[in-house]
Coordinates of C-alpha atoms in Angstrom, one line a residue:
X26 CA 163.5 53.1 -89.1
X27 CA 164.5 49.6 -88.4
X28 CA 163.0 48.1 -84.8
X29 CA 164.8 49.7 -82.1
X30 CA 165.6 46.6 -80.2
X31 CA 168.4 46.3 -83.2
X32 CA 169.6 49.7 -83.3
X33 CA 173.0 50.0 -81.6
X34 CA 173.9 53.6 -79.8
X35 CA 176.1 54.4 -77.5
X36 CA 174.7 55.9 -73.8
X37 CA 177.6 57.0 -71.4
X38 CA 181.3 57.5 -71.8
X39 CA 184.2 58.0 -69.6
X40 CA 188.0 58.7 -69.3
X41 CA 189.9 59.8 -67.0
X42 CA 193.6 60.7 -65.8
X43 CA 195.4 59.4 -63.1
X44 CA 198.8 59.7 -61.3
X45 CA 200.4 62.6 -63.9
X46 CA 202.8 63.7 -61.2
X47 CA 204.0 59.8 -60.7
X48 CA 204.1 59.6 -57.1
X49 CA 204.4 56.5 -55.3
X50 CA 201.1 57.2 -53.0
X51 CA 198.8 58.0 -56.0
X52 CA 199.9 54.7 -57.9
X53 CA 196.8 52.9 -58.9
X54 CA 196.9 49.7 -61.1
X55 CA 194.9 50.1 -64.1
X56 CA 192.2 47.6 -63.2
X57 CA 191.1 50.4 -60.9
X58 CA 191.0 53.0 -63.5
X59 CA 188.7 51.0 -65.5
X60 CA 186.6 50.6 -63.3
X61 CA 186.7 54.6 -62.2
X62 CA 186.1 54.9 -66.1
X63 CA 182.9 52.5 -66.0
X64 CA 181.4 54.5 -62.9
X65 CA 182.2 57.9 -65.3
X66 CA 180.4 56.4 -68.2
X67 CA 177.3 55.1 -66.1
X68 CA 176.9 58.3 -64.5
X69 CA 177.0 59.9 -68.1
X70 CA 174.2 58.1 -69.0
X71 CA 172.4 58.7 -66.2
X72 CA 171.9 55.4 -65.4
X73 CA 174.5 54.5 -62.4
X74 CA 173.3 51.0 -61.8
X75 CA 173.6 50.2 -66.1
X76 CA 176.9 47.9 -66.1
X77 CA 175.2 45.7 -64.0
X78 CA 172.9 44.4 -66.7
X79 CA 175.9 44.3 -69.3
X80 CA 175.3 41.4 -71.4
X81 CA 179.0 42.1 -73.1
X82 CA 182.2 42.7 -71.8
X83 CA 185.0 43.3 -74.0
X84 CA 188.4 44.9 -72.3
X85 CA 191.8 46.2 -74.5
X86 CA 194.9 44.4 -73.6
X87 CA 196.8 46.1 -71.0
X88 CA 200.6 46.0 -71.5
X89 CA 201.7 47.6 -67.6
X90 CA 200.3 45.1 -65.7
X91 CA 199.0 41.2 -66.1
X92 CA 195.7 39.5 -65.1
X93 CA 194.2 35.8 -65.4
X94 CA 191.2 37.4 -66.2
X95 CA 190.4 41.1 -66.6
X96 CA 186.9 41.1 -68.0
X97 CA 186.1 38.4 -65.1
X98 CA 187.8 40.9 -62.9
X99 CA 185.5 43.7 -64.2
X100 CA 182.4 41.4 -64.6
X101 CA 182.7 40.8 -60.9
X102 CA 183.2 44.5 -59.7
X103 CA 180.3 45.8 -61.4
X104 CA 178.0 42.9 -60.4
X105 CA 177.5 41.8 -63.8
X106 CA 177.1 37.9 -65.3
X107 CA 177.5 38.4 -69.1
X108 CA 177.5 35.8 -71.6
X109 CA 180.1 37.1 -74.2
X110 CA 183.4 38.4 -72.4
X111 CA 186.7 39.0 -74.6
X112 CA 190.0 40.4 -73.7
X113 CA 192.2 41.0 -76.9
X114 CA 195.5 40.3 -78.3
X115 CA 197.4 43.4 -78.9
X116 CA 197.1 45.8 -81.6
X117 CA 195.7 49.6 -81.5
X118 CA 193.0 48.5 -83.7
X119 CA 190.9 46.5 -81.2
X120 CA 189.2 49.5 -79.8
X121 CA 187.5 50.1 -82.9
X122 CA 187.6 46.6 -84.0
X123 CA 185.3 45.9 -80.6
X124 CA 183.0 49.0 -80.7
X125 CA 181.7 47.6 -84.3
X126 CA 181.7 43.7 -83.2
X127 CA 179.4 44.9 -80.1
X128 CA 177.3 46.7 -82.1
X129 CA 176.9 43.9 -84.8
X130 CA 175.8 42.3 -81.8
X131 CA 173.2 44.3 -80.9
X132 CA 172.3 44.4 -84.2
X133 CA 171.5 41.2 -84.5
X134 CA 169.4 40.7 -81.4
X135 CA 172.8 38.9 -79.6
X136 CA 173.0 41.7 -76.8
X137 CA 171.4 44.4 -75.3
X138 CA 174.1 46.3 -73.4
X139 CA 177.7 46.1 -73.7
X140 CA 180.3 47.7 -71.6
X141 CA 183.9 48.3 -73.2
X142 CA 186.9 49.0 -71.6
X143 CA 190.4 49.5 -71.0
X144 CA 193.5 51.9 -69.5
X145 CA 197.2 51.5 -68.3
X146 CA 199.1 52.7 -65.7
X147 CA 202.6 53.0 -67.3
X148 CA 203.3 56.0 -65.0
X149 CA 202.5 54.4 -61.5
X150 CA 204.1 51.2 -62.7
X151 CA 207.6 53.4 -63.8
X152 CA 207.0 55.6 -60.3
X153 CA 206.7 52.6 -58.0
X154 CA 210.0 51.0 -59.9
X155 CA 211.9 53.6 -59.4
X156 CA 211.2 53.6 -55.8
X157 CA 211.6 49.7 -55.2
X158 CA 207.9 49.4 -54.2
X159 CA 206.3 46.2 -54.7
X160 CA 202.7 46.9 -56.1
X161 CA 201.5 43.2 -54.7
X162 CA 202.8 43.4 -51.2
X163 CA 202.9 47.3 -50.5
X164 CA 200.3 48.8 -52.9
X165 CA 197.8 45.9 -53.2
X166 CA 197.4 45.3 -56.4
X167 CA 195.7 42.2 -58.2
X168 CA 198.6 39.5 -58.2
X169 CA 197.1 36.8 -60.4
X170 CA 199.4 36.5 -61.7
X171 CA 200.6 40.3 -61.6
X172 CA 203.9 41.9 -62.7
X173 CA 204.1 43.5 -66.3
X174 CA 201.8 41.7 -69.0
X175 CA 203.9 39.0 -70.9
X176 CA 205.1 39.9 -74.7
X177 CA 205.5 37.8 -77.5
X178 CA 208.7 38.8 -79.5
X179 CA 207.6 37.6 -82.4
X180 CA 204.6 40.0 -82.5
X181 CA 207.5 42.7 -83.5
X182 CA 207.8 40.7 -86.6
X183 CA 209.6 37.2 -87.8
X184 CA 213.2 36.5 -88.3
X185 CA 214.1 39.1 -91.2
X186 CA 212.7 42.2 -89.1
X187 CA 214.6 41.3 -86.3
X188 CA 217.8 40.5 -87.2
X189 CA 217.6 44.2 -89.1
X190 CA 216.3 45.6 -85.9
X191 CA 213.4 46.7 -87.7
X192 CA 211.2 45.5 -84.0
X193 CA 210.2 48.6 -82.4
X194 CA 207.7 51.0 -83.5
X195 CA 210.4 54.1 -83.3
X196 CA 212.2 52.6 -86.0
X197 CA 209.8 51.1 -88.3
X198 CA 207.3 54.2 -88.6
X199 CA 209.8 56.5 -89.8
X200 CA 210.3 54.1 -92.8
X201 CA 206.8 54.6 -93.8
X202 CA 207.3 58.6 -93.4
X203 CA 210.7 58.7 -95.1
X204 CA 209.4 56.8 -98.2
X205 CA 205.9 58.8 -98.0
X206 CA 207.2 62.4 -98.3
X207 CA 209.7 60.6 -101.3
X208 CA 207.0 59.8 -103.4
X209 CA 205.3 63.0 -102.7
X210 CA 208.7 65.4 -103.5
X211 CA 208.9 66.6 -100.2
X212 CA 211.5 67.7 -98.7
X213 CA 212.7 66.2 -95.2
X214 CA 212.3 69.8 -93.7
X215 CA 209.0 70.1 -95.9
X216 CA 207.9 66.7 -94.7
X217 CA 209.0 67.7 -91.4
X218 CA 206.5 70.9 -91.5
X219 CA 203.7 68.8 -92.0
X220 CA 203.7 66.3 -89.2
X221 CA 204.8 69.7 -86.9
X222 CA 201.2 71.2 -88.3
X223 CA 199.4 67.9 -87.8
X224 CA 200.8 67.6 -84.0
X225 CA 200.0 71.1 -83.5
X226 CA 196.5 71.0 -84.6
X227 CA 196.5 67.5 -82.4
X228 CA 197.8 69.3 -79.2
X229 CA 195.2 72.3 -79.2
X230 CA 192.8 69.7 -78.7
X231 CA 194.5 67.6 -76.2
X232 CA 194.6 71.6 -74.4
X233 CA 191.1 71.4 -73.8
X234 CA 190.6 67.2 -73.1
X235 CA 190.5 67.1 -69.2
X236 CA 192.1 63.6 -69.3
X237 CA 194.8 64.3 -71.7
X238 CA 198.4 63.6 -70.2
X239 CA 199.7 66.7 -71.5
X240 CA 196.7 69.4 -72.0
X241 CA 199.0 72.2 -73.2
X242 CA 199.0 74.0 -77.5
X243 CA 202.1 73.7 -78.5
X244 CA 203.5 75.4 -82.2
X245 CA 204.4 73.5 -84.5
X246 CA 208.0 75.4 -84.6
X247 CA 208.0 74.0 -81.1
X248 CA 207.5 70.6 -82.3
X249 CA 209.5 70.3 -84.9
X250 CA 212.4 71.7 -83.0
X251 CA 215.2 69.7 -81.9
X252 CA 216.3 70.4 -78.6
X253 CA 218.0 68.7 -76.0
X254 CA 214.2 68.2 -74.3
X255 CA 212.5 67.6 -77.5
X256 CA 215.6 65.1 -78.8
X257 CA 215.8 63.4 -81.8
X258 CA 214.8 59.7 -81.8
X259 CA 214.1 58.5 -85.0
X260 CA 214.7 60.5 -88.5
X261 CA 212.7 62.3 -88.9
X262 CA 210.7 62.1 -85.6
X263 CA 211.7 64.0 -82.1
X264 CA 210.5 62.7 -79.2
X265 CA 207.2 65.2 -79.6
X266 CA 206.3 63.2 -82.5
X267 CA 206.6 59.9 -81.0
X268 CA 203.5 58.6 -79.1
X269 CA 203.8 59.1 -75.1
X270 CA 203.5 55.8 -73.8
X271 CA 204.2 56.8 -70.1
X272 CA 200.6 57.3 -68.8
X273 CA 197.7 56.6 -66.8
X274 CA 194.8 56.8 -68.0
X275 CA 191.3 55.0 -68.0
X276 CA 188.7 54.9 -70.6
X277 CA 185.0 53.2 -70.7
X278 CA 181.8 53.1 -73.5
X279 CA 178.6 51.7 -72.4
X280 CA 176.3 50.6 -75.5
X281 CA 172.8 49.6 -75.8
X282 CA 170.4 49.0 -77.7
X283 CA 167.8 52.0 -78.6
X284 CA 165.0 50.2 -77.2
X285 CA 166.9 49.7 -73.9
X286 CA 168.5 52.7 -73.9
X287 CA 164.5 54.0 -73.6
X288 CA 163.9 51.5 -71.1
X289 CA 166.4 52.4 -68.6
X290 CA 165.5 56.0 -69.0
X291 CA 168.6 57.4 -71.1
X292 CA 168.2 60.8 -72.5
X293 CA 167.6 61.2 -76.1
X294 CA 170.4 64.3 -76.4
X295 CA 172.8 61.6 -74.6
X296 CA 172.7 59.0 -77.7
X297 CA 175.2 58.2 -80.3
X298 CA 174.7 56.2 -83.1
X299 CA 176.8 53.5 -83.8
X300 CA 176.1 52.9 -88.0
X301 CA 178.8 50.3 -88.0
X302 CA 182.3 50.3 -89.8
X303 CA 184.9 48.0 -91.5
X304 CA 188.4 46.5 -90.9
X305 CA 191.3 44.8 -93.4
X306 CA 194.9 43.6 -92.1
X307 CA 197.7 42.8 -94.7
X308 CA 200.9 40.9 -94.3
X309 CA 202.3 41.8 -90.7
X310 CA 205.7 41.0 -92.4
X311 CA 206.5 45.0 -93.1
X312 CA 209.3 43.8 -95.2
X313 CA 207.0 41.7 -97.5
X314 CA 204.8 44.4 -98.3
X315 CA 204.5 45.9 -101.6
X316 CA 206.1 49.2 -100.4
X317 CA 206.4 51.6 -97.7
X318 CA 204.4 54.8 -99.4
X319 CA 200.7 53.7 -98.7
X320 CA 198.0 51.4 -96.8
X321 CA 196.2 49.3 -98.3
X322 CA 194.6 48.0 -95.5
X323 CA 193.5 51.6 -94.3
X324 CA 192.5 52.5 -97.6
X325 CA 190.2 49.2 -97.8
X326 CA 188.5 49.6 -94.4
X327 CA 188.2 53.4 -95.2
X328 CA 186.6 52.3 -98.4
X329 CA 184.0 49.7 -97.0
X330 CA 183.4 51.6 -94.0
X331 CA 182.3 54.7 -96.4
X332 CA 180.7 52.7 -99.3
X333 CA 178.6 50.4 -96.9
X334 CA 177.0 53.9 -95.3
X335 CA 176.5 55.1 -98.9
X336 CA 178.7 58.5 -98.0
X337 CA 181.6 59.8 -98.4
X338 CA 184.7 61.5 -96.9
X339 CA 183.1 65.2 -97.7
X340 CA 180.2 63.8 -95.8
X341 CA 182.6 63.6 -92.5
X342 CA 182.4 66.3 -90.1
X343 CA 184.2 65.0 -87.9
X344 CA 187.2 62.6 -88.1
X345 CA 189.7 61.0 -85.3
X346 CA 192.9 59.4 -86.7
X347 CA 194.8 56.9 -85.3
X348 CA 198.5 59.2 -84.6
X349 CA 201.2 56.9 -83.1
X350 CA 203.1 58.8 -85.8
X351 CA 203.0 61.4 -87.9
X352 CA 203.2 59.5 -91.0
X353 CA 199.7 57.4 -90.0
X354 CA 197.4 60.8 -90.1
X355 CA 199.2 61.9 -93.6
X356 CA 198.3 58.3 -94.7
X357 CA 194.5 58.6 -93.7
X358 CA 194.6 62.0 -95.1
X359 CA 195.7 61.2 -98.3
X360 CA 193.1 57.7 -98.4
X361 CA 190.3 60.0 -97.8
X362 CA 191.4 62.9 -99.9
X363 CA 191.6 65.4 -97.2
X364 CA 193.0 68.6 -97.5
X365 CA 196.4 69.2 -95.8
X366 CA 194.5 71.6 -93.1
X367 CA 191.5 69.1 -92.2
X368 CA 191.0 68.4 -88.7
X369 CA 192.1 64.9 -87.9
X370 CA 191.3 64.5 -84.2
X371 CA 189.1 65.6 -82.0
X372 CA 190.8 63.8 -78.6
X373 CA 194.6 65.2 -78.6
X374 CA 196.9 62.3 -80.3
X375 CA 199.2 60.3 -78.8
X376 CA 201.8 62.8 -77.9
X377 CA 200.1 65.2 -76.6
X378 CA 196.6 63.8 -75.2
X379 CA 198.7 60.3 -74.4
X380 CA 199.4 57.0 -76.1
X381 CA 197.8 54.3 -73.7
X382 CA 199.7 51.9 -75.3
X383 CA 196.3 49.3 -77.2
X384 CA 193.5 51.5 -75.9
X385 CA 193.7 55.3 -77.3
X386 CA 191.0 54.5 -79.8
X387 CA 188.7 54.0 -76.7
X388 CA 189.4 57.6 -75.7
X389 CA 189.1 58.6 -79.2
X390 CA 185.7 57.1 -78.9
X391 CA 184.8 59.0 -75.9
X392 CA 185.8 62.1 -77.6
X393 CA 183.8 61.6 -80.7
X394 CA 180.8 60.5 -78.1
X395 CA 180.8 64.0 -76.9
X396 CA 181.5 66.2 -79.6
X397 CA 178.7 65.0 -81.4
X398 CA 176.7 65.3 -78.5
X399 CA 177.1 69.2 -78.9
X400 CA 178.3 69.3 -82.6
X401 CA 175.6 66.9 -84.6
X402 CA 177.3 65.4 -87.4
X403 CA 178.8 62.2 -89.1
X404 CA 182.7 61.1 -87.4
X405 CA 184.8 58.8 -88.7
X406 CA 186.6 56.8 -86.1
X407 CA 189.8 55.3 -87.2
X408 CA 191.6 52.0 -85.5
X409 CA 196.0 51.5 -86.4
X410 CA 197.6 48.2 -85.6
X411 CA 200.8 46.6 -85.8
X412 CA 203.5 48.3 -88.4
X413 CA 200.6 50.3 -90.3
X414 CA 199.1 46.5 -90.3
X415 CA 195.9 46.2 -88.7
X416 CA 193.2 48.9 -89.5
X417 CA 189.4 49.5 -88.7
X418 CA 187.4 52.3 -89.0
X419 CA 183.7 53.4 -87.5
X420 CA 181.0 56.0 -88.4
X421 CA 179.7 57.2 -85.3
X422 CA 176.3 59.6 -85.7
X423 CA 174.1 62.1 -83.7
X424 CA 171.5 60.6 -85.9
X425 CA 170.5 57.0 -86.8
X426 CA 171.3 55.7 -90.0
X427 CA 168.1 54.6 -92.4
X428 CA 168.7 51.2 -92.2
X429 CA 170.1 50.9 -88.7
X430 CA 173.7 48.9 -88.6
X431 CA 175.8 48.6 -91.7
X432 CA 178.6 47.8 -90.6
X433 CA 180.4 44.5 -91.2
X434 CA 183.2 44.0 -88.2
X435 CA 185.4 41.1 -89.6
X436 CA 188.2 42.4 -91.2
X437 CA 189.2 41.4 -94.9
X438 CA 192.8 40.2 -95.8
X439 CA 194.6 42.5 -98.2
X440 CA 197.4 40.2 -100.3
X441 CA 200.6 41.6 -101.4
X442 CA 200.6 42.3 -105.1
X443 CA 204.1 43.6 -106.2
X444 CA 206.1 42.2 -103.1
X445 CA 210.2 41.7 -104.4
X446 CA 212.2 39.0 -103.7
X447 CA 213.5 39.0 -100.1
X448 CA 217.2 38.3 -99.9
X449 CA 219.7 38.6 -97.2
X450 CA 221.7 41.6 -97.0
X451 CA 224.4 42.0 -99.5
X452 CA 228.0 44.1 -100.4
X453 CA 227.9 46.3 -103.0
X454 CA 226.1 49.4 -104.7
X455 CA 222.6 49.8 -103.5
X456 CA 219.8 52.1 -103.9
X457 CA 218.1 53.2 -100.6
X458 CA 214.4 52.4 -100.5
X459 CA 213.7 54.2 -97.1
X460 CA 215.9 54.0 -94.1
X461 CA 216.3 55.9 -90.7
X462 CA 218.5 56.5 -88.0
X463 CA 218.2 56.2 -84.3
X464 CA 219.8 59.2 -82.6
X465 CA 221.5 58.3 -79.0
X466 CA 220.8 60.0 -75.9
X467 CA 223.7 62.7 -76.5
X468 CA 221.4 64.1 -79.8
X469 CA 224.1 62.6 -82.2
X470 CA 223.3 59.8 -84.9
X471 CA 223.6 56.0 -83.6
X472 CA 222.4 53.4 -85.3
X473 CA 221.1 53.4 -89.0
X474 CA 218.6 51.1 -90.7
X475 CA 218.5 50.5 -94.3
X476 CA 215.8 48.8 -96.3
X477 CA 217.4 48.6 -100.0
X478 CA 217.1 47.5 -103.8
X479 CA 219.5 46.0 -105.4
X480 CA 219.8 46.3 -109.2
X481 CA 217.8 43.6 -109.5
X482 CA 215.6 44.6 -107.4
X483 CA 215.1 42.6 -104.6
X484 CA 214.7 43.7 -101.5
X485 CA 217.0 43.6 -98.4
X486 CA 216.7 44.7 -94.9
X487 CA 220.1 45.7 -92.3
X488 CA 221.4 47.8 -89.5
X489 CA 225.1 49.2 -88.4
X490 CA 226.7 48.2 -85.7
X491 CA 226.5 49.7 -82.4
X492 CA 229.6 52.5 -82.4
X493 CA 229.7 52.7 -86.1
X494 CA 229.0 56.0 -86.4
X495 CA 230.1 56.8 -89.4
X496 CA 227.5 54.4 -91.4
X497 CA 225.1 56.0 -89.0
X498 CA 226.2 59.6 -90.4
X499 CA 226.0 58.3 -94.0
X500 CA 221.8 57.5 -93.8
X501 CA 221.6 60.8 -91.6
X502 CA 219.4 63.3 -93.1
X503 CA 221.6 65.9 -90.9
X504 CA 220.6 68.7 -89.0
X505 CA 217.2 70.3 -89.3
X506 CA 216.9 73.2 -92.2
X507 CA 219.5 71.2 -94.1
X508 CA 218.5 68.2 -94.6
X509 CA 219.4 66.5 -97.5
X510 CA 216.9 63.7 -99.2
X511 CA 218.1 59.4 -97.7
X512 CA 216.1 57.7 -99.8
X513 CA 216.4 57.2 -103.6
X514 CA 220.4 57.6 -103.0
X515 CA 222.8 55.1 -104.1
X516 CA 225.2 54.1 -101.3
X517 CA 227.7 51.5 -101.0
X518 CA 227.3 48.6 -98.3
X519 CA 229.7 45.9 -96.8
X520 CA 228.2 43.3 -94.8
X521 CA 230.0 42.4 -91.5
X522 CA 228.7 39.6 -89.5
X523 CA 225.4 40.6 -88.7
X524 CA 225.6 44.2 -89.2
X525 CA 227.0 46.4 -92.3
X526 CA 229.0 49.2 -92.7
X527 CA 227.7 52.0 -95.2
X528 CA 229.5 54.6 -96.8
X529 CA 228.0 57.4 -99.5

């Protein structure tokens, strides 16, 4: 076995849930849930005094609140001076991304003990809204600078995406699922079933997760059933399908090397071994992608993750997928060649355990961290960014690997191979590549988005206009158990202004 000093494992985790009732009293920004997370983790390892000595601090961007400089801010609060500190741009991938960079570190003699972090407080920020309560002056929270984090626009994507409205996750995701169960011959009820089963399987973990948000099974008839509480927001997702943003949580993972995992007196049945993983982005334009049926970025960090271990997917015994939506788990699936029933998270998703906006992979991390702590095996950690964009992946072990870290943490750049021609939208016959619609709070269809091919076979991007109802109806699916199959249909468009009008 390679010298311990290089041998990255992890030593104490900890999560937590804060605040699920959203009162006003309990509000706590989520500074203070980290840190609550980091005294969970150091007490895990046994070792309460350990974040002291980090050498590394890396902390997820946090979207409900802003800071100058949160891993200052936690550097300070648990007395510790490191030399690397990062706080990173959004994207659900960093989690991941971050747990294999620190080990790489250690790995390389670079650090010694690194603390990870991150949480929100969506639900305390929404409470103390609603109640005109100023967090600053009334609740005390940091104020430098304070308020919600700042958002680049553009990070929804570039000029094409939004003028289509393709710019929130809600809409874009389903495109990926609507073209997915296409290629496969599903139907939309069929396609429906699975991600039900998936969410299902998801929220019988998220049952038994002390910090999930919601820690109650659920059917998957439940799920996939429309109902004024469980509303449609996307085809084909209800809002049980759609990641839960509205939470507070907190989440921390202390790593160290073996050797100083041994030095401070950490238990051996307490270590996790970090063998190292993989990561590859492609174009963040969605619309200048080759399609809107597969990953190629997943499949590539799944691929160098695996191959760099020398195992496979039916070595996995455990696996934690990304789930904003359902359409990301079916994609992992099907990368790895899983079989429709496999287990595909071990922490609760993002519905039902809670979508922490940039950090759920932390939990997920946690999660793994103690299942494998009981259940010795090989996990798979898996890392989702951006519009199916930005992907990493990490093998997590009861047991070292032979030759220590093999894991590579920069992320590889997968080109476009087959991308059409982008054109501005145009009137005329056109055949549907995928589309949605966005259903309005009354249950009934609002606002449709088409991504089309012309006979040509370039590739254009548009929306109807608010109140047009009737373009909306013609991209609808319609209601559940009769669904009828959007994309692959030919339907006729007229551009107005900046919208267009669609009719079958």
């Amino acid at each position: 076995m390679p010298d311990p000093r290089h041998i990255p494992v992890i030593v104490g985790v900890g999560q937590l849930r804060h605040n699920r009732e959203r009162t006003v009293a309990d509000a706590r920004e989520p500074l203070e849930l980290m840190l609550d997370a980091v005294a969970l983790a150091a007490a895990d390892a046994g070792v309460p005094q350990l974040p002291a000595h980090a050498d590394s601090i890396d902390v997820v961007n946090v979207v409900s609140w802003s800071y100058d400089d949160l891993p200052g801010l936690v550097a300070q609060r648990v007395g510790a001076d490191p030399q690397h500190r990062q706080y990173t741009p959004v994207g659900g991938q960093w989690p991941a991304r971050l747990l294999d960079a620190a080990a790489a570190r250690i790995a390389a003699g670079e650090s010694t003990i690194a603390l990870l972090v991150g949480g929100e407080a969506q639900s305390s920020t929404g409470a103390l809204a609603k109640a005109g309560v100023d967090p600053v002056q009334d609740c005390g929270w940091s104020a430098a600078p304070g308020g919600p984090a700042a958002f680049d626009p553009e990070l929804l994507g570039g000029p094409e995406n939004q003028a289509a409205g393709l710019i929130l996750p809600t809409r874009v995701y389903p495109l990926f699922d609507n073209a997915l169960s296409h290629q496969l011959g599903q139907s939309p009820d069929e396609a429906t079933a699975w991600s039900a089963e998936i969410y299902a399987a998801f929220s019988a973990e998220a049952a038994a997760n002390p910090a999930a948000w919601n820690p109650v099974q659920r059917s998957a008839e439940d799920i996939a059933t429309v109902t004024p509480g469980n509303r449609m927001i996307s085809e084909p997702y209800p809002l049980s399908m759609n990641a839960n943003p509205q939470v507070d949580q907190g989440a921390a993972v202390i790593m160290t090397s073996l050797a100083a995992a041994r030095e401070h007196g950490v238990a051996e049945d307490k270590l996790v071994y970090v063998w190292g993983g993989a990561g590859a982005d492609q174009a963040e334009e969605h619309l200048r992608r080759d399609g809107f049926t597969d990953s190629p970025a997943m499949a590539a960090a799944f691929e160098r993750t695996l191959s760099q271990a020398g195992v496979h997917a039916d070595d996995l015994d455990i696996v934690d997928i990304y789930s904003c939506f359902p359409v990301v788990p079916k994609l992992a699936s099907i990368a790895l060649d899983l079989p429709r029933d496999a287990s595909l998270s071990v922490t609760g998703g993002h519905s039902a355990f809670g979508g922490p906006m940039n950090t759920y992979t932390l939990f997920a991390a946690v999660s793994i961290t103690q299942r494998l702590r009981t259940e010795p095996g090989l996990a798979l950690l898996h890392g989702n960014g951006g519009f199916v964009t930005y992907q990493h992946a990490v093998l997590l072990s009861d047991a070292p690997h032979a030759q220590g870290y093999v894991g590579n943490p920069e992320p590889v750049r997968i080109e476009s191979a087959n991308a059409p021609a982008i054109i501005a939208p145009v009137s005329g016959t056109v055949t549907v590549e995928t589309a949605t619609v966005e259903h309005g709070r009354d249950g009934k269809p609002a606002t449709g988005f088409l991504v089309a091919r012309t006979a040509d076979g370039a590739r254009f991007a548009a929306q109807t206009a608010p109140g047009d109802t009737a373009s909306a109806e013609a991209l609808s699916m319609g209601e559940p158990g009769e669904r009828r199959e959007v994309v692959g249909r030919t339907v006729t468009v007229e551009v107005d202004g900046a919208h267009v009008r669609i009719s079958s």
